[in-house]
Short mmCIF file of C-alpha atoms in Angstrom, two decimals:
data_model
loop_
_atom_site.label_atom_id
_atom_site.label_comp_id
_atom_site.label_asym_id
_atom_site.label_seq_id
_atom_site.Cartn_x
_atom_site.Cartn_y
_atom_site.Cartn_z
CA MET W 1 -132.40 -121.62 69.94
CA SER W 2 -130.00 -119.00 71.26
CA LEU W 3 -130.36 -115.28 70.85
CA ASP W 4 -126.54 -115.02 70.86
CA LEU W 5 -126.17 -114.84 67.09
CA PHE W 6 -124.18 -111.84 66.00
CA SER W 7 -123.03 -109.39 68.63
CA GLY W 8 -122.88 -108.28 72.21
CA VAL W 9 -126.33 -106.72 71.93
CA GLU W 10 -128.02 -110.08 71.35
CA ARG W 11 -126.03 -111.63 74.20
CA ALA W 12 -127.06 -108.82 76.59
CA VAL W 13 -130.73 -109.10 75.62
CA GLU W 14 -130.67 -112.85 76.17
CA GLU W 15 -128.89 -112.79 79.52
CA ILE W 16 -131.01 -110.00 81.01
CA SER W 17 -134.38 -111.10 79.65
CA VAL W 18 -134.19 -114.71 80.88
CA ARG W 19 -133.18 -113.51 84.35
CA LEU W 20 -136.05 -111.03 84.48
CA ALA W 21 -138.45 -113.78 83.42
CA ALA W 22 -137.08 -116.06 86.16
CA ARG W 23 -137.89 -113.31 88.68
CA GLY W 24 -141.54 -113.38 87.68
CA HIS W 25 -141.69 -110.55 85.17
CA GLU W 26 -143.58 -111.01 81.91
CA VAL W 27 -140.90 -110.41 79.29
CA SER W 28 -141.27 -110.24 75.52
CA VAL W 29 -138.46 -109.86 72.97
CA VAL W 30 -139.28 -108.66 69.47
CA CYS W 31 -137.33 -110.79 66.97
CA ARG W 32 -136.67 -110.76 63.26
CA GLY W 33 -138.34 -113.90 61.99
CA ARG W 34 -135.44 -114.82 59.70
CA TYR W 35 -133.16 -115.41 62.69
CA ASN W 36 -135.62 -117.32 64.86
CA LEU W 37 -134.93 -120.40 62.79
CA GLY W 38 -136.85 -122.80 65.00
CA GLY W 39 -139.94 -120.62 64.92
CA GLU W 40 -140.08 -120.72 68.71
CA ASN W 41 -142.41 -118.40 70.60
CA LEU W 42 -141.07 -119.15 74.08
CA TYR W 43 -137.43 -119.25 75.16
CA ARG W 44 -136.56 -119.93 78.81
CA GLY W 45 -139.64 -118.09 79.98
CA VAL W 46 -139.29 -115.20 77.50
CA ARG W 47 -141.98 -114.69 74.88
CA LEU W 48 -140.56 -114.23 71.39
CA LYS W 49 -142.56 -112.07 68.99
CA ASN W 50 -141.49 -112.48 65.37
CA LEU W 51 -142.01 -109.44 63.17
CA PRO W 52 -141.02 -109.02 59.51
CA ALA W 53 -138.32 -106.76 58.12
CA ILE W 54 -137.04 -105.61 54.75
CA TYR W 55 -133.84 -107.66 54.62
CA THR W 56 -131.36 -105.28 53.03
CA LYS W 57 -128.29 -103.63 54.56
CA HIS W 58 -129.95 -100.24 55.03
CA LEU W 59 -133.57 -101.19 55.67
CA GLU W 60 -133.48 -104.35 57.80
CA ALA W 61 -133.00 -102.78 61.22
CA ILE W 62 -135.06 -99.66 60.68
CA SER W 63 -138.07 -101.42 59.13
CA HIS W 64 -138.15 -104.05 61.86
CA THR W 65 -137.74 -101.48 64.63
CA ALA W 66 -140.57 -99.33 63.27
CA LEU W 67 -142.94 -102.30 63.45
CA GLY W 68 -141.62 -103.24 66.89
CA ALA W 69 -142.17 -99.72 68.22
CA VAL W 70 -145.77 -99.75 67.04
CA GLU W 71 -146.24 -103.18 68.66
CA ALA W 72 -144.82 -101.76 71.91
CA MET W 73 -147.35 -98.93 72.11
CA ARG W 74 -149.82 -101.10 74.01
CA GLY W 75 -149.80 -103.73 76.71
CA TYR W 76 -146.39 -103.09 78.31
CA ASP W 77 -145.19 -101.24 81.41
CA ILE W 78 -141.63 -100.79 80.17
CA VAL W 79 -140.28 -100.79 76.62
CA HIS W 80 -136.50 -101.24 76.38
CA PHE W 81 -134.67 -100.26 73.20
CA HIS W 82 -131.15 -101.58 72.57
CA ALA W 83 -128.63 -99.71 70.36
CA THR W 84 -128.90 -96.18 69.03
CA GLY W 85 -130.57 -96.70 65.64
CA PRO W 86 -133.79 -98.20 67.04
CA CYS W 87 -134.12 -95.24 69.42
CA LEU W 88 -135.36 -93.12 66.52
CA PHE W 89 -138.74 -94.74 67.17
CA SER W 90 -138.63 -94.68 70.95
CA PHE W 91 -140.95 -91.68 71.03
CA LEU W 92 -143.85 -93.86 69.86
CA PRO W 93 -144.30 -96.00 73.01
CA ARG W 94 -143.52 -92.96 75.16
CA CYS W 95 -146.34 -90.99 73.51
CA SER W 96 -148.68 -93.88 74.29
CA GLY W 97 -147.82 -93.73 77.99
CA ARG W 98 -145.29 -96.55 78.15
CA GLY W 99 -142.15 -96.27 80.23
CA VAL W 100 -139.18 -96.14 77.84
CA VAL W 101 -135.59 -97.18 78.56
CA ALA W 102 -132.68 -97.28 76.09
CA THR W 103 -129.31 -99.01 76.33
CA VAL W 104 -126.49 -97.58 74.23
CA HIS W 105 -123.97 -100.28 73.32
CA GLY W 106 -121.82 -98.05 71.11
CA LEU W 107 -121.86 -95.14 68.70
CA ASP W 108 -123.00 -97.02 65.62
CA TRP W 109 -122.67 -94.01 63.33
CA GLN W 110 -118.90 -94.23 63.75
CA ARG W 111 -118.74 -97.69 62.17
CA GLU W 112 -116.94 -97.71 58.84
CA LYS W 113 -119.59 -99.70 56.99
CA TRP W 114 -122.09 -96.83 57.29
CA LYS W 115 -121.80 -93.95 54.86
CA GLY W 116 -123.84 -90.94 53.77
CA PHE W 117 -127.52 -90.99 54.63
CA ALA W 118 -127.24 -94.13 56.76
CA LYS W 119 -124.60 -92.44 58.94
CA MET W 120 -126.86 -89.39 59.30
CA VAL W 121 -129.76 -91.59 60.42
CA LEU W 122 -127.59 -93.33 63.01
CA LYS W 123 -126.36 -89.97 64.30
CA ALA W 124 -129.98 -88.96 64.70
CA GLY W 125 -130.59 -92.23 66.55
CA ALA W 126 -127.77 -91.44 68.97
CA TRP W 127 -129.34 -88.03 69.63
CA ALA W 128 -132.75 -89.65 70.09
CA SER W 129 -131.35 -92.18 72.56
CA GLY W 130 -130.42 -89.28 74.81
CA ARG W 131 -133.71 -87.42 74.41
CA PHE W 132 -136.74 -89.67 73.95
CA PRO W 133 -136.37 -92.39 76.63
CA HIS W 134 -137.18 -91.74 80.27
CA ARG W 135 -133.82 -93.27 81.22
CA THR W 136 -130.72 -93.98 79.14
CA ILE W 137 -128.26 -96.72 80.08
CA VAL W 138 -124.70 -96.83 78.71
CA VAL W 139 -122.43 -99.86 78.86
CA SER W 140 -119.14 -98.04 79.38
CA ARG W 141 -117.80 -95.06 81.28
CA VAL W 142 -116.50 -93.72 77.96
CA LEU W 143 -120.05 -93.56 76.61
CA ARG W 144 -121.29 -91.96 79.82
CA GLN W 145 -118.80 -89.13 79.34
CA TYR W 146 -119.70 -88.78 75.66
CA TYR W 147 -123.41 -88.37 76.42
CA ALA W 148 -122.65 -85.81 79.11
CA ASP W 149 -120.42 -83.80 76.75
CA ALA W 150 -122.39 -84.16 73.49
CA TYR W 151 -125.98 -84.01 74.73
CA GLY W 152 -125.79 -82.76 78.30
CA ARG W 153 -127.64 -85.92 79.23
CA PRO W 154 -127.07 -87.81 82.50
CA THR W 155 -126.96 -91.55 81.87
CA THR W 156 -126.79 -94.67 84.00
CA TYR W 157 -123.68 -96.81 83.65
CA ILE W 158 -124.48 -100.53 83.61
CA PRO W 159 -121.79 -102.65 81.93
CA ASN W 160 -122.36 -105.92 80.16
CA GLY W 161 -121.58 -109.06 82.10
CA ILE W 162 -120.41 -112.64 82.00
CA ALA W 163 -121.68 -115.93 83.37
CA PRO W 164 -119.57 -118.67 84.98
CA VAL W 165 -118.00 -121.01 82.41
CA VAL W 166 -116.15 -124.31 82.31
CA LYS W 167 -113.06 -124.56 80.12
CA LYS W 168 -113.29 -127.11 77.31
CA PRO W 169 -110.52 -129.39 76.01
CA LEU W 170 -109.83 -129.07 72.31
CA ASP W 171 -111.91 -131.56 70.35
CA ARG W 172 -114.17 -130.28 67.60
CA LEU W 173 -111.78 -127.46 66.67
CA GLY W 174 -109.27 -130.07 65.59
CA ARG W 175 -110.96 -129.89 62.20
CA PHE W 176 -109.15 -126.60 61.63
CA GLY W 177 -105.74 -128.14 62.24
CA VAL W 178 -105.05 -126.24 65.46
CA ARG W 179 -103.45 -127.54 68.66
CA PRO W 180 -103.92 -126.40 72.26
CA ASP W 181 -101.80 -123.38 73.21
CA HIS W 182 -100.52 -123.23 69.64
CA TYR W 183 -102.82 -120.74 67.96
CA ILE W 184 -103.67 -117.06 68.30
CA LEU W 185 -107.37 -116.27 68.38
CA PHE W 186 -109.36 -113.46 66.79
CA LEU W 187 -113.06 -113.70 67.59
CA SER W 188 -115.39 -110.95 66.44
CA ARG W 189 -117.24 -109.71 63.39
CA LEU W 190 -115.14 -109.32 60.25
CA VAL W 191 -115.66 -105.59 59.82
CA PRO W 192 -113.09 -102.81 59.32
CA GLU W 193 -113.37 -101.28 62.78
CA LYS W 194 -112.33 -104.58 64.37
CA GLY W 195 -108.89 -104.19 62.79
CA CYS W 196 -108.81 -107.64 61.16
CA HIS W 197 -106.64 -106.36 58.28
CA LEU W 198 -104.12 -104.87 60.69
CA LEU W 199 -103.87 -108.13 62.60
CA ILE W 200 -103.31 -110.19 59.46
CA ARG W 201 -100.56 -107.86 58.19
CA ALA W 202 -98.86 -107.84 61.59
CA PHE W 203 -99.10 -111.61 62.06
CA GLN W 204 -97.49 -112.20 58.67
CA LYS W 205 -94.38 -110.43 60.00
CA VAL W 206 -94.08 -112.74 63.03
CA GLN W 207 -91.85 -115.79 62.67
CA THR W 208 -93.80 -118.58 64.36
CA ASP W 209 -95.40 -121.89 63.52
CA MET W 210 -98.50 -120.92 65.50
CA LYS W 211 -101.75 -120.52 63.62
CA LEU W 212 -103.96 -117.44 63.53
CA LEU W 213 -107.58 -118.58 63.91
CA MET W 214 -109.93 -115.91 62.55
CA VAL W 215 -113.36 -116.61 64.03
CA GLY W 216 -116.36 -114.58 62.91
CA GLY W 217 -118.49 -113.64 59.94
CA GLY W 218 -119.13 -110.42 58.07
CA SER W 219 -121.94 -107.96 58.66
CA TYR W 220 -122.87 -106.63 55.21
CA THR W 221 -119.09 -106.49 54.59
CA ALA W 222 -118.64 -109.15 51.91
CA ASN W 223 -116.08 -107.10 49.97
CA TYR W 224 -114.03 -106.51 53.10
CA VAL W 225 -114.10 -110.19 54.04
CA GLU W 226 -112.98 -111.11 50.54
CA SER W 227 -110.09 -108.64 50.80
CA LEU W 228 -109.02 -110.30 54.07
CA ARG W 229 -109.01 -113.73 52.44
CA LYS W 230 -106.90 -112.45 49.55
CA MET W 231 -104.49 -110.79 51.98
CA ALA W 232 -104.07 -114.06 53.88
CA ALA W 233 -104.06 -116.39 50.87
CA SER W 234 -100.28 -116.78 50.76
CA ASP W 235 -99.97 -117.66 54.47
CA PRO W 236 -101.25 -121.16 55.33
CA ARG W 237 -100.99 -120.34 59.04
CA ILE W 238 -104.06 -118.08 58.80
CA ILE W 239 -107.35 -119.96 59.09
CA PHE W 240 -110.84 -118.51 58.59
CA ALA W 241 -113.17 -120.58 60.75
CA GLY W 242 -116.41 -118.65 60.24
CA ALA W 243 -118.65 -117.93 63.20
CA LEU W 244 -118.46 -120.35 66.14
CA TYR W 245 -121.08 -120.88 68.84
CA GLY W 246 -121.64 -123.01 71.91
CA ASP W 247 -118.99 -125.62 72.65
CA ASP W 248 -116.96 -124.63 69.58
CA LYS W 249 -116.65 -121.08 70.87
CA ALA W 250 -115.81 -122.34 74.36
CA GLU W 251 -113.06 -124.53 72.92
CA ALA W 252 -111.65 -121.58 70.97
CA PHE W 253 -111.27 -119.46 74.10
CA SER W 254 -110.13 -122.35 76.31
CA ASN W 255 -107.21 -123.47 74.18
CA ALA W 256 -105.81 -120.34 72.53
CA ARG W 257 -102.34 -119.09 73.39
CA PHE W 258 -103.96 -115.67 73.55
CA MET W 259 -106.73 -113.62 71.92
CA VAL W 260 -106.22 -110.38 69.97
CA LEU W 261 -108.77 -107.56 69.61
CA PRO W 262 -107.18 -104.83 67.45
CA SER W 263 -110.34 -102.73 67.16
CA THR W 264 -110.49 -99.01 66.48
CA LEU W 265 -114.08 -98.63 67.74
CA GLU W 266 -115.98 -100.39 70.51
CA GLY W 267 -118.89 -99.71 72.81
CA MET W 268 -118.27 -102.25 75.54
CA PRO W 269 -116.51 -105.31 74.09
CA ILE W 270 -118.11 -108.40 75.62
CA VAL W 271 -115.55 -110.55 73.79
CA LEU W 272 -112.84 -109.23 76.14
CA LEU W 273 -114.90 -110.28 79.15
CA GLU W 274 -115.51 -113.68 77.57
CA ALA W 275 -111.80 -114.26 76.91
CA MET W 276 -110.81 -113.21 80.41
CA ASN W 277 -113.58 -115.38 81.83
CA TYR W 278 -112.02 -118.42 80.10
CA GLU W 279 -108.59 -117.43 81.45
CA CYS W 280 -107.48 -116.69 77.90
CA PRO W 281 -104.71 -114.06 77.79
CA VAL W 282 -105.64 -110.89 75.91
CA LEU W 283 -103.87 -108.44 73.62
CA CYS W 284 -106.00 -105.46 72.62
CA SER W 285 -105.71 -101.98 71.16
CA ASN W 286 -105.48 -99.17 73.67
CA ILE W 287 -108.73 -97.43 72.75
CA PRO W 288 -110.65 -96.11 75.79
CA ALA W 289 -113.47 -98.66 75.53
CA ASN W 290 -111.01 -101.57 75.68
CA LEU W 291 -109.01 -100.04 78.53
CA ASP W 292 -112.26 -99.53 80.43
CA VAL W 293 -112.60 -103.33 80.52
CA VAL W 294 -109.02 -104.54 80.99
CA GLU W 295 -107.79 -101.94 83.45
CA ALA W 296 -108.93 -101.33 87.01
CA GLY W 297 -108.41 -98.50 89.44
CA GLY W 298 -107.73 -95.88 86.78
CA GLY W 299 -105.01 -97.98 85.16
CA GLN W 300 -103.32 -99.04 88.41
CA SER W 301 -103.96 -102.70 87.53
CA SER W 302 -103.99 -104.17 84.04
CA TYR W 303 -105.32 -107.57 83.04
CA ALA W 304 -104.19 -107.55 79.40
CA GLN W 305 -101.40 -106.51 77.09
CA THR W 306 -102.15 -103.49 74.92
CA PHE W 307 -100.70 -101.89 71.79
CA GLU W 308 -101.05 -98.48 70.20
CA CYS W 309 -104.27 -98.41 68.22
CA GLY W 310 -103.60 -98.56 64.47
CA SER W 311 -99.86 -99.14 64.87
CA GLU W 312 -98.82 -102.18 62.86
CA ASN W 313 -95.25 -101.99 64.19
CA ASP W 314 -96.36 -101.96 67.82
CA LEU W 315 -98.77 -104.82 67.19
CA VAL W 316 -95.96 -106.87 65.61
CA GLN W 317 -93.77 -106.31 68.65
CA GLN W 318 -96.52 -107.25 71.10
CA LEU W 319 -97.40 -110.37 69.10
CA LYS W 320 -93.75 -111.47 69.16
CA SER W 321 -93.55 -110.83 72.90
CA MET W 322 -96.70 -112.82 73.67
CA VAL W 323 -95.75 -115.70 71.38
CA GLU W 324 -92.50 -116.04 73.33
CA SER W 325 -94.08 -115.57 76.77
CA ASP W 326 -95.57 -118.35 78.84
CA PHE W 327 -95.72 -118.02 82.61
CA SER W 328 -96.40 -114.27 82.64
CA LEU W 329 -99.35 -114.74 80.26
CA LYS W 330 -100.91 -117.43 82.42
CA GLU W 331 -100.35 -115.46 85.62
CA THR W 332 -102.07 -112.36 84.20
CA ALA W 333 -104.90 -114.46 82.74
CA ALA W 334 -105.58 -116.10 86.11
CA ARG W 335 -105.84 -112.68 87.77
CA ALA W 336 -108.08 -111.47 84.93
CA ARG W 337 -110.52 -114.33 85.44
CA GLN W 338 -110.86 -113.49 89.13
CA TYR W 339 -111.34 -109.83 88.26
CA VAL W 340 -114.21 -110.30 85.79
CA ALA W 341 -115.93 -112.83 88.05
CA ARG W 342 -115.85 -110.25 90.81
CA GLU W 343 -116.73 -107.11 88.84
CA TYR W 344 -118.95 -108.30 85.99
CA SER W 345 -121.97 -110.49 86.59
CA TRP W 346 -125.20 -110.81 84.60
CA ASP W 347 -127.07 -111.17 87.88
CA ARG W 348 -125.75 -107.79 89.02
CA VAL W 349 -126.46 -106.27 85.59
CA THR W 350 -130.04 -107.55 85.85
CA ASP W 351 -130.38 -106.11 89.36
CA LEU W 352 -129.32 -102.68 88.13
CA THR W 353 -131.52 -102.85 85.02
CA GLU W 354 -134.50 -103.87 87.12
CA GLU W 355 -133.88 -100.86 89.39
CA VAL W 356 -134.03 -98.58 86.34
CA TYR W 357 -137.33 -100.16 85.28
CA PHE W 358 -138.86 -99.66 88.72
CA SER W 359 -137.68 -96.05 88.88
CA VAL W 360 -139.33 -95.28 85.52
CA ARG W 361 -142.56 -97.06 86.44
CA ASN W 362 -142.75 -95.35 89.83
CA ALA W 363 -142.14 -91.92 88.27
CA LEU W 364 -144.97 -92.49 85.80
CA ASN W 365 -147.33 -93.58 88.57
CA VAL W 366 -146.76 -90.45 90.69
#
């Protein structure tokens, strides 16, 4: 079983928790039983606690988190909440004397799938994430500035990380009719803020026999996914592969001509780190969260091509340029791989997270 099912949050929880367990800490992760398909209660030294949830778009996360927060009120030194919504309940373990830490992976209330009351609840969760925990971690410098400006709250910047990987030759992905270095990769959730629709429209204006491999599933966005399929129906070059994991995902990164992330909203996009880690060239929108990953030294060095967020014309031009490029792409990708190996490491992320835990525990013991 892998906890890496849907997003960067699950990946971060998995990578940090197994490392903490390996260091001798007793670590428990509260899971939604539906997704722990093997029914396991131990994963690489981490105890998995399955709790129920009301499995609907608006109630799944909040119902599960409420139960998890009650569970966390006893028997733990540190309780770590991930994402803003769950932080609504972070006052419960704090009131029971637990040390409370929160990690903000993004401003969920800004996501297009949330409307009305749900958006209000997520806004309240963002506020709570800056008020209830003893320490708040943010995964990007953009978020750190936001919390300082919006809530006057100092936060600790700890980015997500990557682990060493081995590139995979194309094998299993042959079932989609793609060839090495002859397809463009999109790999993320099929939700509006990822810009999937913009990419499809732009790609349809590029004269090439390369494929566009759309990898990912929806997240309570069935109507949006259906609209993407209808948009792409007349272009046989566009392939919807669904979600890919393990070796399939490694093959996708290893053999793509380049990957595109045309998102309008991100917290800290792990997928960019993953692509760069596989030496896969990257084209991404120029939103601050993406630039925070692909640029170094305040923009003095860039490890990806960028385009103006939301601009179909600019995306078309950049796609054409990268389809026609070869050596320059590979040269930049090689430098990018060295950069992420040097600057982003799950071991370092775990070190910094552990320091936050100790600081909270020590403050409570004074």
